[in-house]
mmCIF file of C-alpha atoms in Angstrom:
data_model
loop_
_atom_site.group_PDB
_atom_site.id
_atom_site.type_symbol
_atom_site.label_atom_id
_atom_site.label_comp_id
_atom_site.label_asym_id
_atom_site.label_seq_id
_atom_site.Cartn_x
_atom_site.Cartn_y
_atom_site.Cartn_z
ATOM 1 C CA MET A 980 108.911 44.269 113.192
ATOM 2 C CA LYS A 981 108.845 48.356 112.006
ATOM 3 C CA PRO A 982 109.185 50.427 115.388
ATOM 4 C CA SER A 983 106.001 52.271 113.737
ATOM 5 C CA VAL A 984 103.607 48.851 113.597
ATOM 6 C CA LEU A 985 104.578 47.747 116.892
ATOM 7 C CA LEU A 986 103.597 51.572 118.132
ATOM 8 C CA TRP A 987 100.716 51.031 116.226
ATOM 9 C CA VAL A 988 99.837 47.682 117.697
ATOM 10 C CA LEU A 989 100.568 48.799 121.128
ATOM 11 C CA ALA A 990 98.146 51.453 120.657
ATOM 12 C CA GLY A 991 95.718 49.141 119.534
ATOM 13 C CA ILE A 992 96.003 46.987 122.625
ATOM 14 C CA ALA A 993 95.316 49.859 125.112
ATOM 15 C CA CYS A 994 92.698 50.865 123.146
ATOM 16 C CA ALA A 995 90.802 47.337 123.052
ATOM 17 C CA THR A 996 92.187 47.516 126.721
ATOM 18 C CA VAL A 997 89.985 50.704 127.347
ATOM 19 C CA GLN A 998 86.991 49.993 125.853
ATOM 20 C CA ALA A 999 86.762 46.861 127.661
ATOM 21 C CA GLN A 1000 86.837 48.251 130.831
ATOM 22 C CA THR A 1001 84.394 50.855 130.128
ATOM 23 C CA LEU A 1002 80.711 50.686 131.200
ATOM 24 C CA PRO A 1003 79.212 52.700 128.678
ATOM 25 C CA GLN A 1004 75.595 51.842 128.964
ATOM 26 C CA THR A 1005 75.921 51.212 132.991
ATOM 27 C CA SER A 1006 76.658 54.916 133.809
ATOM 28 C CA LYS A 1007 73.827 56.035 131.480
ATOM 29 C CA TYR A 1008 71.105 54.183 133.787
ATOM 30 C CA SER A 1009 68.129 55.550 136.041
ATOM 31 C CA GLN A 1010 68.917 54.500 139.617
ATOM 32 C CA LYS A 1011 65.742 52.242 139.618
ATOM 33 C CA THR A 1012 67.173 50.620 136.701
ATOM 34 C CA LEU A 1013 70.222 49.577 138.079
ATOM 35 C CA LEU A 1014 68.793 48.749 141.152
ATOM 36 C CA LYS A 1015 66.780 46.240 139.408
ATOM 37 C CA ASN A 1016 69.521 45.329 137.039
ATOM 38 C CA TRP A 1017 71.193 44.198 140.639
ATOM 39 C CA ALA A 1018 68.855 42.198 141.741
ATOM 40 C CA LEU A 1019 68.242 40.120 138.240
ATOM 41 C CA SER A 1020 72.203 40.052 138.542
ATOM 42 C CA ILE A 1021 71.955 38.656 142.077
ATOM 43 C CA CYS A 1022 69.153 36.179 141.216
ATOM 44 C CA LEU A 1023 70.851 34.472 138.212
ATOM 45 C CA ALA A 1024 74.339 34.330 140.630
ATOM 46 C CA GLN A 1025 71.824 32.255 142.835
ATOM 47 C CA VAL A 1026 70.351 30.077 140.261
ATOM 48 C CA ALA A 1027 73.322 29.713 138.490
ATOM 49 C CA GLN A 1028 74.260 25.717 137.820
ATOM 50 C CA ASP A 1029 78.249 26.508 137.490
ATOM 51 C CA GLU A 1030 80.840 28.535 139.375
ATOM 52 C CA ARG A 1031 82.230 30.638 136.541
ATOM 53 C CA THR A 1032 78.044 32.008 135.417
ATOM 54 C CA ALA A 1033 77.671 32.738 139.227
ATOM 55 C CA ARG A 1034 80.709 34.389 139.415
ATOM 56 C CA ASP A 1035 79.833 36.625 136.079
ATOM 57 C CA ALA A 1036 76.439 37.324 137.244
ATOM 58 C CA GLY A 1037 77.756 38.105 141.048
ATOM 59 C CA SER A 1038 80.206 40.729 139.719
ATOM 60 C CA THR A 1039 77.756 42.040 136.904
ATOM 61 C CA ALA A 1040 75.974 42.721 140.628
ATOM 62 C CA GLY A 1041 79.108 44.231 142.088
ATOM 63 C CA ALA A 1042 79.324 47.033 138.985
ATOM 64 C CA TYR A 1043 75.697 48.349 139.244
ATOM 65 C CA LEU A 1044 75.994 48.280 142.765
ATOM 66 C CA GLU A 1045 79.128 51.144 142.494
ATOM 67 C CA PHE A 1046 76.972 53.518 140.136
ATOM 68 C CA GLY A 1047 74.209 52.959 143.224
ATOM 69 C CA GLN A 1048 73.329 55.967 144.546
ATOM 70 C CA GLN A 1049 71.256 54.411 147.656
ATOM 71 C CA ASP A 1050 71.434 53.567 151.101
ATOM 72 C CA LEU A 1051 73.145 50.102 151.056
ATOM 73 C CA ALA A 1052 69.962 48.588 153.349
ATOM 74 C CA VAL A 1053 67.905 48.965 150.166
ATOM 75 C CA TYR A 1054 70.267 45.862 148.802
ATOM 76 C CA ASP A 1055 69.151 43.933 151.977
ATOM 77 C CA ASP A 1056 65.663 44.226 151.202
ATOM 78 C CA LEU A 1057 66.034 43.428 147.314
ATOM 79 C CA ARG A 1058 68.179 40.216 148.488
ATOM 80 C CA ALA A 1059 65.314 38.916 150.432
ATOM 81 C CA LEU A 1060 62.780 39.706 147.474
ATOM 82 C CA VAL A 1061 65.330 37.550 145.317
ATOM 83 C CA ALA A 1062 65.611 34.494 147.930
ATOM 84 C CA LYS A 1063 61.479 34.553 148.084
ATOM 85 C CA TYR A 1064 61.933 34.377 143.952
ATOM 86 C CA VAL A 1065 64.404 31.732 143.773
ATOM 87 C CA ALA A 1066 62.573 29.578 146.452
ATOM 88 C CA LEU A 1067 59.663 29.198 144.100
ATOM 89 C CA LYS A 1068 58.506 26.031 142.738
ATOM 90 C CA TYR A 1069 57.470 26.313 139.123
ATOM 91 C CA GLY A 1070 56.269 23.366 136.974
ATOM 92 C CA GLY A 1071 55.810 22.651 133.131
ATOM 93 C CA SER A 1072 55.397 20.494 130.220
ATOM 94 C CA VAL A 1073 58.943 19.781 130.437
ATOM 95 C CA PRO A 1074 61.195 18.566 133.362
ATOM 96 C CA SER A 1075 63.036 22.081 134.779
ATOM 97 C CA GLU A 1076 63.798 24.502 137.485
ATOM 98 C CA PHE A 1077 62.895 27.629 135.022
ATOM 99 C CA ASN A 1078 64.905 28.967 137.569
ATOM 100 C CA THR A 1079 65.611 31.594 134.433
ATOM 101 C CA MET A 1080 62.321 32.089 134.583
ATOM 102 C CA LYS A 1081 62.077 33.073 137.924
ATOM 103 C CA CYS A 1082 64.474 35.879 138.263
ATOM 104 C CA ILE A 1083 62.515 37.229 134.465
ATOM 105 C CA ASP A 1084 59.348 37.575 136.913
ATOM 106 C CA LEU A 1085 61.250 39.049 140.006
ATOM 107 C CA PHE A 1086 62.616 41.242 137.332
ATOM 108 C CA HIS A 1087 58.733 42.298 136.285
ATOM 109 C CA SER A 1088 57.712 42.073 139.561
ATOM 110 C CA LYS A 1089 55.166 44.574 141.198
ATOM 111 C CA GLU A 1090 57.401 43.517 144.485
ATOM 112 C CA LEU A 1091 60.271 45.097 142.674
ATOM 113 C CA ASP A 1092 59.030 48.020 141.128
ATOM 114 C CA ARG A 1093 57.719 49.065 144.604
ATOM 115 C CA ILE A 1094 60.804 48.593 146.818
ATOM 116 C CA THR A 1095 62.858 50.136 143.366
ATOM 117 C CA SER A 1096 60.743 52.762 143.549
ATOM 118 C CA LYS A 1097 60.799 53.809 147.159
ATOM 119 C CA ALA A 1098 64.643 53.615 147.254
ATOM 120 C CA VAL A 1099 64.929 56.060 144.752
ATOM 121 C CA LYS A 1100 63.145 58.690 146.468
ATOM 122 C CA THR A 1101 65.467 58.274 149.189
ATOM 123 C CA VAL A 1102 69.341 59.028 147.554
ATOM 124 C CA ARG A 1103 72.076 58.979 149.792
ATOM 125 C CA VAL A 1104 74.306 61.636 149.256
ATOM 126 C CA ARG A 1105 78.361 60.260 147.791
#
């Protein structure tokens, strides 16, 4: 392989690595959105049926936490709310636990909105 081709290949790999590591949208989210996304991710991790999905959702929650500026106590409140929604019993015409629906309902709940609205009023200093 010619040195110039090798250089372009290596440059392409480096660019792909950087692009894969950046979180362009996450850094633009409001603190409230980050908290809501964290709660949704934790919910999805808890209802996941396989380890790979649970690990991915948990890692996603960790990424949202890194961008957050709230006191860590708010995450305890959110985790308790997630547990409440995960424990709900849903039914329908199709046999299912409807776990994804529980997490979506959590995301749109007034309780989550209340907790996150209150939390963003008291931002911790980094």
